[in-house]
């Protein structure tokens, strides 16, 4: 049977330190942004910066501090990924394991040893590491000293951290991402980038200044990665999802273009090396043009990415007159109209496999860079049967449909795609809700929303299904999804 995906296609899974590692106080790790974000009713308000992290009661539950205990159970987790036949594993390095306060004189050896072990184990299994340098992460010390990314000192601290890990893993890690979902900053300014708005500050102005600092940091990190090892491939990462116009009314169509501009604001810079004309005009019109320093333009121009990666959970929909067209809802932090043509998950995120093919086409038409789907999946409640089995056919159906759409984008539309790493191959803490019950995994983790349970790992039906998908390089997607 001939392969339906390119040879060497990077099948695998993606996690983030802040949602799986736990061990927040082990081996010298310093406090990080995510440790301050509670579960429960305050979570969104804190992520959006509407409620200060300083006002969260100390006895609130902070689920990322414990995650799924991956920091201690990582060997078993990697063995399970290997058993599924992963070719690639995306994870993030926790900045505060390497520099606990962001500005320590020397890096924390114990933290580095953790990633040494993880990366060596992956390579021993023939799994290519894909490292996110910053996934919703920031040393709290930098936040308190300088206001985090408001200050250019955070750029310097970030680059010091990047240099350490890029040098340490030279020749071992080839694929890197700078900032996870960098555009999330506009929707969840605290959760995405640690933005805190002090009284009297204009939140919009702060956000665009922070955006500029992160873009400069990202470009300098790309340049550094190329200097340290010319074989390094560095990508940007955006929360993907095309905006559909509610109707063919040209005003709706134009509203969708406007929303896509918001979405592409960052990746346009990261791919092209300069702000897009619509962005320059918009920032000037709104009085939020960031302060730039000599050298910034050159840094942006020289630090363009090698590939474009993105997460995809759903498409979005907008009208010029949303008040007339129905209720808005939130999906992966993006505001969208409810699309009557699509079904929804238990968390109300709408399911749109063709939307993935649309995004792949849009991104390739726009950038002509190789693409990488680094997150996609279904957050759903699972039931453990008395014999311990978990029959998650709904997850298989979701993933199968998206893989079929991706296959069409590759083989029919000619989109160059490096790989597909499903989000949360092992259940982990949901970023938006802090819940464990919103499960994405092929591997079940016995923990509930209160953090109670054994943290024992077990295989769901989707585990065996994904193993077969990878073994056949996507040719066998299960009975109803067999590609030929
Ligand atoms: C993306 C993030 O926003 O979506 C992940 O990069 C996150 O960190 C994922 O977990 C799914 O969102 P959620 O809220 O269901 O965990």
Short mmCIF file of C-alpha atoms and ligand atoms in Angstrom, two decimals:
data_model
loop_
_atom_site.label_atom_id
_atom_site.label_comp_id
_atom_site.label_asym_id
_atom_site.label_seq_id
_atom_site.Cartn_x
_atom_site.Cartn_y
_atom_site.Cartn_z
CA UNK A 1 0.00 0.00 0.00
CA UNK A 2 1.55 3.30 -1.05
CA UNK A 3 1.78 6.08 1.51
CA UNK A 4 -0.78 8.83 1.35
CA UNK A 5 1.43 11.23 3.29
CA UNK A 6 4.97 12.27 2.39
CA UNK A 7 7.76 10.01 3.55
CA UNK A 8 9.06 11.13 6.92
CA UNK A 9 5.77 12.84 7.79
CA UNK A 10 6.00 13.76 11.46
CA UNK A 11 3.06 12.10 13.21
CA UNK A 12 2.89 12.62 16.94
CA UNK A 13 1.47 14.57 19.83
CA UNK A 14 1.90 17.92 21.55
CA UNK A 15 1.92 19.00 25.18
CA UNK A 16 3.07 22.01 27.18
CA UNK A 17 5.09 22.10 30.39
CA UNK A 18 2.53 24.30 32.11
CA UNK A 19 -0.27 21.79 31.58
CA UNK A 20 1.44 18.49 32.24
CA UNK A 21 4.70 18.74 34.16
CA UNK A 22 3.55 19.77 37.62
CA UNK A 23 6.48 19.62 40.06
CA UNK A 24 6.29 23.38 40.34
CA UNK A 25 8.61 23.48 43.33
CA UNK A 26 10.93 20.61 42.43
CA UNK A 27 14.65 20.80 41.65
CA UNK A 28 14.89 24.57 41.84
CA UNK A 29 12.13 25.52 39.41
CA UNK A 30 11.06 29.13 39.95
CA UNK A 31 7.47 30.44 40.01
CA UNK A 32 5.95 30.92 36.59
CA UNK A 33 3.01 32.85 35.24
CA UNK A 34 0.84 29.76 35.01
CA UNK A 35 1.29 28.99 38.71
CA UNK A 36 -0.76 32.13 39.41
CA UNK A 37 -3.80 31.15 37.35
CA UNK A 38 -6.52 29.47 39.41
CA UNK A 39 -9.11 26.90 38.41
CA UNK A 40 -12.73 27.89 38.92
CA UNK A 41 -14.77 31.02 38.28
CA UNK A 42 -11.85 33.48 38.42
CA UNK A 43 -9.79 31.71 35.80
CA UNK A 44 -10.95 33.53 32.68
CA UNK A 45 -11.00 36.93 34.38
CA UNK A 46 -7.37 36.43 35.42
CA UNK A 47 -6.33 35.14 31.98
CA UNK A 48 -7.94 38.18 30.35
CA UNK A 49 -6.27 40.53 32.79
CA UNK A 50 -9.67 41.71 34.11
CA UNK A 51 -8.83 40.49 37.58
CA UNK A 52 -5.34 40.81 38.98
CA UNK A 53 -3.54 37.62 39.92
CA UNK A 54 -2.69 39.49 43.14
CA UNK A 55 -6.38 39.40 44.14
CA UNK A 56 -6.79 35.65 43.81
CA UNK A 57 -7.22 34.02 47.23
CA UNK A 58 -4.13 32.06 48.22
CA UNK A 59 -6.26 28.99 48.99
CA UNK A 60 -7.58 28.80 45.40
CA UNK A 61 -6.62 25.70 43.40
CA UNK A 62 -3.83 26.22 40.86
CA UNK A 63 -3.98 23.06 38.73
CA UNK A 64 -0.88 23.70 36.63
CA UNK A 65 1.30 23.53 39.71
CA UNK A 66 0.59 19.79 39.75
CA UNK A 67 -0.38 19.04 36.13
CA UNK A 68 -0.42 15.30 35.55
CA UNK A 69 2.87 14.77 37.38
CA UNK A 70 4.68 14.32 34.07
CA UNK A 71 7.81 15.74 35.72
CA UNK A 72 8.10 12.48 37.67
CA UNK A 73 6.29 10.07 35.36
CA UNK A 74 7.81 11.20 32.04
CA UNK A 75 9.60 7.90 31.33
CA UNK A 76 6.37 5.95 31.31
CA UNK A 77 4.74 8.67 29.19
CA UNK A 78 7.51 8.57 26.60
CA UNK A 79 7.30 4.77 26.48
CA UNK A 80 3.60 5.06 25.71
CA UNK A 81 4.25 7.63 22.97
CA UNK A 82 6.84 5.26 21.52
CA UNK A 83 4.38 2.37 21.70
CA UNK A 84 2.00 4.43 19.53
CA UNK A 85 4.86 4.84 17.07
CA UNK A 86 5.27 8.62 17.43
CA UNK A 87 7.71 10.13 14.97
CA UNK A 88 7.62 13.48 16.73
CA UNK A 89 6.79 14.85 20.17
CA UNK A 90 6.12 18.53 20.75
CA UNK A 91 6.68 19.80 24.28
CA UNK A 92 7.69 23.08 25.85
CA UNK A 93 10.67 23.79 28.05
CA UNK A 94 9.66 25.54 31.27
CA UNK A 95 11.70 28.73 31.30
CA UNK A 96 11.76 28.78 35.11
CA UNK A 97 13.34 25.33 35.31
CA UNK A 98 16.33 26.79 33.46
CA UNK A 99 16.36 30.33 34.91
CA UNK A 100 14.17 30.29 38.05
CA UNK A 101 14.04 34.08 38.29
CA UNK A 102 14.80 34.78 34.64
CA UNK A 103 18.05 36.56 35.50
CA UNK A 104 20.01 34.05 37.55
CA UNK A 105 23.77 34.11 37.04
CA UNK A 106 23.94 30.53 35.91
CA UNK A 107 21.30 28.18 34.55
CA UNK A 108 19.78 25.60 36.84
CA UNK A 109 21.55 22.31 36.08
CA UNK A 110 18.81 20.20 37.66
CA UNK A 111 16.24 21.70 35.30
CA UNK A 112 18.46 21.12 32.30
CA UNK A 113 19.04 17.52 33.37
CA UNK A 114 15.31 16.90 33.22
CA UNK A 115 15.18 17.94 29.56
CA UNK A 116 18.45 16.08 28.83
CA UNK A 117 16.74 12.89 29.96
CA UNK A 118 13.53 13.58 28.08
CA UNK A 119 15.24 14.48 24.82
CA UNK A 120 17.67 11.56 24.97
CA UNK A 121 14.80 9.15 25.62
CA UNK A 122 12.85 10.52 22.68
CA UNK A 123 15.85 10.20 20.37
CA UNK A 124 16.51 6.67 21.59
CA UNK A 125 12.97 5.82 20.46
CA UNK A 126 13.50 7.54 17.10
CA UNK A 127 11.11 10.36 18.07
CA UNK A 128 12.01 13.80 16.75
CA UNK A 129 11.67 16.46 19.49
CA UNK A 130 9.81 19.65 18.55
CA UNK A 131 10.48 22.22 21.26
CA UNK A 132 8.31 25.22 22.07
CA UNK A 133 10.54 27.77 23.74
CA UNK A 134 7.67 29.61 25.40
CA UNK A 135 4.21 28.16 25.94
CA UNK A 136 2.16 30.49 28.16
CA UNK A 137 5.21 30.91 30.39
CA UNK A 138 7.10 33.74 32.09
CA UNK A 139 9.19 33.88 35.26
CA UNK A 140 7.10 35.65 37.92
CA UNK A 141 10.26 37.47 38.99
CA UNK A 142 10.40 39.22 35.61
CA UNK A 143 6.74 40.10 35.90
CA UNK A 144 7.22 41.67 39.30
CA UNK A 145 10.53 43.38 38.54
CA UNK A 146 9.79 44.79 35.10
CA UNK A 147 6.15 44.13 34.25
CA UNK A 148 7.25 41.18 32.11
CA UNK A 149 7.12 41.84 28.37
CA UNK A 150 6.39 45.53 28.90
CA UNK A 151 10.12 45.87 29.38
CA UNK A 152 12.89 45.18 26.91
CA UNK A 153 14.83 43.54 29.73
CA UNK A 154 12.53 40.56 29.28
CA UNK A 155 13.76 40.29 25.69
CA UNK A 156 17.33 40.00 27.00
CA UNK A 157 16.34 37.45 29.63
CA UNK A 158 14.45 35.38 27.06
CA UNK A 159 17.42 35.33 24.69
CA UNK A 160 19.76 34.22 27.45
CA UNK A 161 17.45 31.32 28.16
CA UNK A 162 17.16 30.52 24.44
CA UNK A 163 20.93 30.51 24.02
CA UNK A 164 21.36 28.02 26.86
CA UNK A 165 18.88 25.50 25.49
CA UNK A 166 19.78 26.01 21.83
CA UNK A 167 23.43 25.32 22.64
CA UNK A 168 22.71 22.45 24.99
CA UNK A 169 20.48 20.64 22.47
CA UNK A 170 22.44 21.51 19.32
CA UNK A 171 22.42 18.47 17.06
CA UNK A 172 19.67 16.83 19.12
CA UNK A 173 16.72 19.13 18.54
CA UNK A 174 16.17 20.37 15.01
CA UNK A 175 12.62 21.76 15.17
CA UNK A 176 11.85 24.75 17.40
CA UNK A 177 8.88 27.09 17.92
CA UNK A 178 9.34 30.48 19.53
CA UNK A 179 6.02 31.50 21.17
CA UNK A 180 2.98 29.25 21.40
CA UNK A 181 -0.13 30.89 19.91
CA UNK A 182 1.54 34.27 19.93
CA UNK A 183 -1.74 35.87 18.82
CA UNK A 184 -3.39 34.69 22.05
CA UNK A 185 -1.92 37.80 23.66
CA UNK A 186 -4.70 39.85 22.07
CA UNK A 187 -7.45 37.65 23.58
CA UNK A 188 -5.96 36.47 26.89
CA UNK A 189 -3.27 39.04 27.64
CA UNK A 190 -2.33 37.69 31.06
CA UNK A 191 -2.63 33.97 30.29
CA UNK A 192 -0.90 34.35 26.94
CA UNK A 193 1.88 36.75 27.86
CA UNK A 194 1.63 37.86 31.48
CA UNK A 195 0.29 41.31 30.57
CA UNK A 196 -0.86 43.23 33.64
CA UNK A 197 -2.65 46.53 33.22
CA UNK A 198 -1.90 49.03 35.96
CA UNK A 199 -4.41 51.81 36.78
CA UNK A 200 -4.18 54.56 34.18
CA UNK A 201 -2.61 52.35 31.52
CA UNK A 202 -4.33 51.93 28.16
CA UNK A 203 -4.66 48.13 27.80
CA UNK A 204 -4.54 48.35 24.01
CA UNK A 205 -1.34 50.33 24.02
CA UNK A 206 0.22 47.91 26.50
CA UNK A 207 -0.78 44.92 24.37
CA UNK A 208 0.78 46.30 21.19
CA UNK A 209 3.97 47.25 23.02
CA UNK A 210 4.20 43.75 24.44
CA UNK A 211 3.42 42.33 21.00
CA UNK A 212 6.33 44.27 19.54
CA UNK A 213 8.70 43.07 22.24
CA UNK A 214 7.64 39.46 21.71
CA UNK A 215 8.01 39.82 17.95
CA UNK A 216 11.52 41.23 18.33
CA UNK A 217 12.37 38.46 20.83
CA UNK A 218 10.99 35.86 18.44
CA UNK A 219 13.01 37.21 15.51
CA UNK A 220 16.21 37.39 17.56
CA UNK A 221 15.62 33.83 18.77
CA UNK A 222 15.22 32.63 15.18
CA UNK A 223 18.46 34.35 14.21
CA UNK A 224 20.25 32.90 17.21
CA UNK A 225 18.97 29.40 16.45
CA UNK A 226 20.30 29.67 12.90
CA UNK A 227 23.65 30.98 14.13
CA UNK A 228 24.03 28.20 16.66
CA UNK A 229 23.11 25.49 14.19
CA UNK A 230 22.28 26.25 10.55
CA UNK A 231 20.36 22.95 10.47
CA UNK A 232 17.81 24.32 12.96
CA UNK A 233 14.30 24.82 11.60
CA UNK A 234 12.34 27.42 13.52
CA UNK A 235 8.64 28.09 13.22
CA UNK A 236 6.11 30.61 14.38
CA UNK A 237 2.94 29.31 16.00
CA UNK A 238 -0.49 30.87 15.77
CA UNK A 239 -3.93 29.95 17.01
CA UNK A 240 -5.38 29.14 13.61
CA UNK A 241 -8.94 29.27 12.34
CA UNK A 242 -10.23 31.18 9.34
CA UNK A 243 -13.13 33.62 9.80
CA UNK A 244 -16.10 32.85 7.59
CA UNK A 245 -18.39 35.71 6.60
CA UNK A 246 -21.89 35.15 7.94
CA UNK A 247 -23.32 35.80 4.46
CA UNK A 248 -22.32 36.99 1.00
CA UNK A 249 -23.20 40.54 2.01
CA UNK A 250 -19.93 42.34 1.12
CA UNK A 251 -20.00 43.95 4.55
CA UNK A 252 -19.88 40.51 6.16
CA UNK A 253 -17.07 39.48 3.82
CA UNK A 254 -15.12 42.55 4.77
CA UNK A 255 -15.75 41.95 8.47
CA UNK A 256 -14.19 38.51 8.03
CA UNK A 257 -11.12 40.01 6.37
CA UNK A 258 -10.80 42.38 9.31
CA UNK A 259 -10.90 39.52 11.80
CA UNK A 260 -8.35 37.55 9.81
CA UNK A 261 -6.06 40.57 9.94
CA UNK A 262 -6.26 40.41 13.73
CA UNK A 263 -5.37 36.74 13.51
CA UNK A 264 -2.44 37.18 11.09
CA UNK A 265 -1.04 40.31 12.75
CA UNK A 266 1.86 38.36 14.29
CA UNK A 267 2.57 35.67 11.71
CA UNK A 268 2.67 38.28 8.93
CA UNK A 269 5.65 39.84 10.74
CA UNK A 270 7.26 36.52 11.63
CA UNK A 271 7.10 35.26 8.06
CA UNK A 272 7.67 38.48 6.07
CA UNK A 273 9.98 40.30 8.46
CA UNK A 274 7.94 43.51 8.74
CA UNK A 275 4.56 44.75 9.89
CA UNK A 276 1.85 44.42 7.23
CA UNK A 277 0.48 47.70 5.82
CA UNK A 278 -2.97 47.09 7.36
CA UNK A 279 -1.26 46.67 10.76
CA UNK A 280 0.78 49.86 10.45
CA UNK A 281 -2.34 51.84 9.54
CA UNK A 282 -4.48 50.25 12.23
CA UNK A 283 -1.95 50.90 15.01
CA UNK A 284 -1.53 54.54 13.92
CA UNK A 285 -5.31 55.05 13.71
CA UNK A 286 -5.83 53.66 17.21
CA UNK A 287 -2.83 55.44 18.68
CA UNK A 288 -1.16 52.19 19.73
CA UNK A 289 1.95 52.19 17.54
CA UNK A 290 4.63 50.68 19.80
CA UNK A 291 7.89 52.35 20.64
CA UNK A 292 10.58 50.80 18.52
CA UNK A 293 14.33 51.03 18.91
CA UNK A 294 17.11 51.27 16.38
CA UNK A 295 17.83 47.79 15.16
CA UNK A 296 14.31 46.44 15.65
CA UNK A 297 13.40 46.65 11.97
CA UNK A 298 16.58 44.85 11.03
CA UNK A 299 15.99 42.19 13.68
CA UNK A 300 12.49 41.53 12.37
CA UNK A 301 13.76 41.38 8.80
CA UNK A 302 16.57 38.96 9.65
CA UNK A 303 14.62 36.69 11.95
CA UNK A 304 12.00 35.27 9.63
CA UNK A 305 10.80 31.75 10.29
CA UNK A 306 11.46 28.57 8.30
CA UNK A 307 7.96 27.18 8.65
CA UNK A 308 4.52 28.14 9.90
CA UNK A 309 2.88 26.08 12.61
CA UNK A 310 -0.57 26.47 14.06
CA UNK A 311 -3.24 25.01 16.29
CA UNK A 312 -6.62 24.23 14.81
CA UNK A 313 -9.74 23.42 16.77
CA UNK A 314 -12.47 25.19 14.84
CA UNK A 315 -13.33 27.75 12.21
CA UNK A 316 -14.89 31.07 13.19
CA UNK A 317 -17.71 33.15 11.80
CA UNK A 318 -18.41 36.87 11.82
CA UNK A 319 -20.92 39.35 10.51
CA UNK A 320 -20.79 43.11 10.16
CA UNK A 321 -23.92 43.21 12.32
CA UNK A 322 -23.47 40.43 14.87
CA UNK A 323 -26.29 41.81 17.02
CA UNK A 324 -28.72 40.82 14.25
CA UNK A 325 -27.30 37.43 13.47
CA UNK A 326 -27.31 35.58 16.75
CA UNK A 327 -25.28 34.86 19.80
CA UNK A 328 -21.51 35.22 19.86
CA UNK A 329 -19.55 32.51 21.61
CA UNK A 330 -15.92 31.87 22.46
CA UNK A 331 -13.82 29.12 20.95
CA UNK A 332 -10.18 28.82 21.97
CA UNK A 333 -10.47 32.43 23.15
CA UNK A 334 -11.68 33.73 19.77
CA UNK A 335 -15.09 35.41 19.57
CA UNK A 336 -17.30 33.86 16.91
CA UNK A 337 -20.92 33.57 15.85
CA UNK A 338 -22.49 30.17 16.31
CA UNK A 339 -22.34 28.52 12.87
CA UNK A 340 -25.63 26.67 12.24
CA UNK A 341 -23.94 24.31 9.75
CA UNK A 342 -21.65 22.76 12.34
CA UNK A 343 -21.99 20.44 15.32
CA UNK A 344 -20.36 21.37 18.63
CA UNK A 345 -18.24 19.62 21.24
CA UNK A 346 -19.36 19.26 24.85
CA UNK A 347 -17.55 22.55 25.50
CA UNK A 348 -19.32 24.31 22.63
CA UNK A 349 -16.35 24.43 20.26
CA UNK A 350 -17.69 23.85 16.76
CA UNK A 351 -16.42 20.91 14.74
CA UNK A 352 -15.27 21.75 11.23
CA UNK A 353 -12.81 19.36 9.53
CA UNK A 354 -13.10 21.12 6.18
CA UNK A 355 -12.12 24.28 8.02
CA UNK A 356 -8.71 22.66 8.58
CA UNK A 357 -8.26 22.22 4.83
CA UNK A 358 -9.35 25.84 4.38
CA UNK A 359 -6.77 27.05 6.93
CA UNK A 360 -4.02 24.98 5.32
CA UNK A 361 -4.85 26.49 1.94
CA UNK A 362 -5.12 30.02 3.29
CA UNK A 363 -1.82 29.84 5.15
CA UNK A 364 0.05 28.35 2.23
CA UNK A 365 -1.45 30.81 -0.26
CA UNK A 366 -0.43 33.62 2.07
CA UNK A 367 3.07 32.55 3.03
CA UNK A 368 4.40 29.80 0.72
CA UNK A 369 6.24 28.27 3.66
CA UNK A 370 5.99 24.66 4.80
CA UNK A 371 3.21 24.21 7.34
CA UNK A 372 3.02 22.14 10.52
CA UNK A 373 -0.20 21.32 12.39
CA UNK A 374 1.06 21.30 15.96
CA UNK A 375 -2.30 21.10 17.77
CA UNK A 376 -5.65 19.60 16.89
CA UNK A 377 -7.99 17.43 18.90
CA UNK A 378 -11.25 16.92 20.70
CA UNK A 379 -11.72 17.87 24.34
CA UNK A 380 -14.37 15.45 25.65
CA UNK A 381 -15.53 13.66 28.80
CA UNK A 382 -14.51 10.01 28.89
CA UNK A 383 -16.12 7.12 30.72
CA UNK A 384 -13.99 4.41 32.25
CA UNK A 385 -15.77 1.05 31.95
CA UNK A 386 -15.74 -1.40 34.90
CA UNK A 387 -12.97 -3.36 33.17
CA UNK A 388 -10.88 -0.21 32.79
CA UNK A 389 -11.40 0.22 29.04
CA UNK A 390 -12.33 3.59 27.50
CA UNK A 391 -14.33 3.57 24.28
CA UNK A 392 -13.72 7.01 22.80
CA UNK A 393 -15.12 6.52 19.30
CA UNK A 394 -16.15 10.22 19.29
CA UNK A 395 -12.47 11.20 19.52
CA UNK A 396 -11.52 8.80 16.74
CA UNK A 397 -14.29 10.22 14.54
CA UNK A 398 -13.13 13.78 15.15
CA UNK A 399 -9.48 13.02 14.44
CA UNK A 400 -10.23 10.84 11.43
CA UNK A 401 -12.25 13.59 9.77
CA UNK A 402 -9.51 16.14 10.38
CA UNK A 403 -6.79 13.82 9.10
CA UNK A 404 -8.86 13.22 5.97
CA UNK A 405 -9.16 16.96 5.42
CA UNK A 406 -5.42 17.32 5.93
CA UNK A 407 -4.78 14.52 3.44
CA UNK A 408 -6.87 16.36 0.85
CA UNK A 409 -4.94 19.56 1.47
CA UNK A 410 -1.67 17.70 0.90
CA UNK A 411 -2.60 15.49 -2.03
CA UNK A 412 -5.29 17.45 -3.84
CA UNK A 413 -4.29 21.03 -3.04
CA UNK A 414 -0.52 20.49 -2.92
CA UNK A 415 0.10 22.05 0.49
CA UNK A 416 3.55 21.12 1.88
CA UNK A 417 2.99 19.81 5.38
CA UNK A 418 5.75 18.72 7.74
CA UNK A 419 3.64 16.91 10.28
CA UNK A 420 0.70 16.59 12.61
CA UNK A 421 1.00 16.54 16.39
CA UNK A 422 -2.37 15.92 18.04
CA UNK A 423 -2.98 18.07 21.10
CA UNK A 424 -2.76 16.38 24.47
CA UNK A 425 -1.88 12.81 23.46
CA UNK A 426 -2.05 12.20 27.18
CA UNK A 427 -4.86 13.86 29.20
CA UNK A 428 -3.65 17.09 30.75
CA UNK A 429 -4.97 20.27 32.39
CA UNK A 430 -7.17 22.26 29.98
CA UNK A 431 -5.77 25.74 29.41
CA UNK A 432 -9.08 27.58 29.16
CA UNK A 433 -10.89 25.91 32.06
CA UNK A 434 -8.23 24.32 34.25
CA UNK A 435 -10.21 21.09 34.15
CA UNK A 436 -8.96 17.53 33.80
CA UNK A 437 -12.39 16.36 32.61
CA UNK A 438 -11.85 18.12 29.26
CA UNK A 439 -9.73 15.27 27.97
CA UNK A 440 -7.85 15.14 24.65
CA UNK A 441 -5.68 12.09 25.26
CA UNK A 442 -5.10 8.74 23.65
CA UNK A 443 -3.81 7.98 27.14
CA UNK A 444 -6.17 8.40 30.08
CA UNK A 445 -4.88 9.91 33.31
CA UNK A 446 -6.74 9.05 36.50
CA UNK A 447 -7.13 12.54 37.95
CA UNK A 448 -10.31 14.57 38.38
CA UNK A 449 -11.04 18.29 38.30
CA UNK A 450 -10.05 18.63 41.95
CA UNK A 451 -6.74 16.91 41.31
CA UNK A 452 -7.88 13.73 43.09
CA UNK A 453 -6.90 10.32 41.78
CA UNK A 454 -3.94 8.02 41.28
CA UNK A 455 -2.54 9.73 38.14
CA UNK A 456 -2.30 6.21 36.72
CA UNK A 457 -2.05 6.06 32.91
CA UNK A 458 -4.17 3.75 30.71
CA UNK A 459 -4.79 3.25 27.00
CA UNK A 460 -8.05 4.39 25.38
CA UNK A 461 -9.44 2.86 22.17
CA UNK A 462 -8.02 5.87 20.31
CA UNK A 463 -4.54 4.80 21.43
CA UNK A 464 -4.71 1.67 19.29
CA UNK A 465 -6.40 3.55 16.46
CA UNK A 466 -3.71 6.27 16.29
CA UNK A 467 -1.01 3.61 16.47
CA UNK A 468 -2.47 2.06 13.30
CA UNK A 469 -2.76 5.45 11.58
CA UNK A 470 0.92 6.12 12.21
CA UNK A 471 2.02 2.58 11.30
CA UNK A 472 0.35 2.97 7.89
CA UNK A 473 1.47 6.59 7.45
CA UNK A 474 -2.17 7.66 7.39
CA UNK A 475 -3.34 5.10 4.84
CA UNK A 476 -5.51 3.24 7.34
CA UNK A 477 -7.83 5.51 9.26
CA UNK A 478 -10.08 2.74 10.52
CA UNK A 479 -13.10 1.17 8.88
CA UNK A 480 -15.15 4.13 7.77
CA UNK A 481 -12.08 6.24 7.15
CA UNK A 482 -9.98 3.89 5.04
CA UNK A 483 -8.46 6.11 2.42
CA UNK A 484 -8.37 3.49 -0.30
C1 LIG B 1 -4.38 26.02 22.69
C2 LIG B 1 -3.18 25.97 23.57
O1 LIG B 1 -4.97 27.23 22.97
O2 LIG B 1 -5.42 25.13 22.85
C3 LIG B 1 -3.13 24.79 24.50
O3 LIG B 1 -1.97 26.12 22.89
C4 LIG B 1 -4.53 24.43 24.93
O4 LIG B 1 -2.29 25.14 25.56
C5 LIG B 1 -5.34 24.02 23.70
O5 LIG B 1 -4.57 23.44 25.90
C6 LIG B 1 -6.74 23.50 23.97
O6 LIG B 1 -7.44 24.37 24.78
P1 LIG B 1 -8.11 23.86 26.12
O7 LIG B 1 -8.62 25.08 26.77
O8 LIG B 1 -9.20 22.92 25.72
O9 LIG B 1 -7.03 23.20 26.88
#
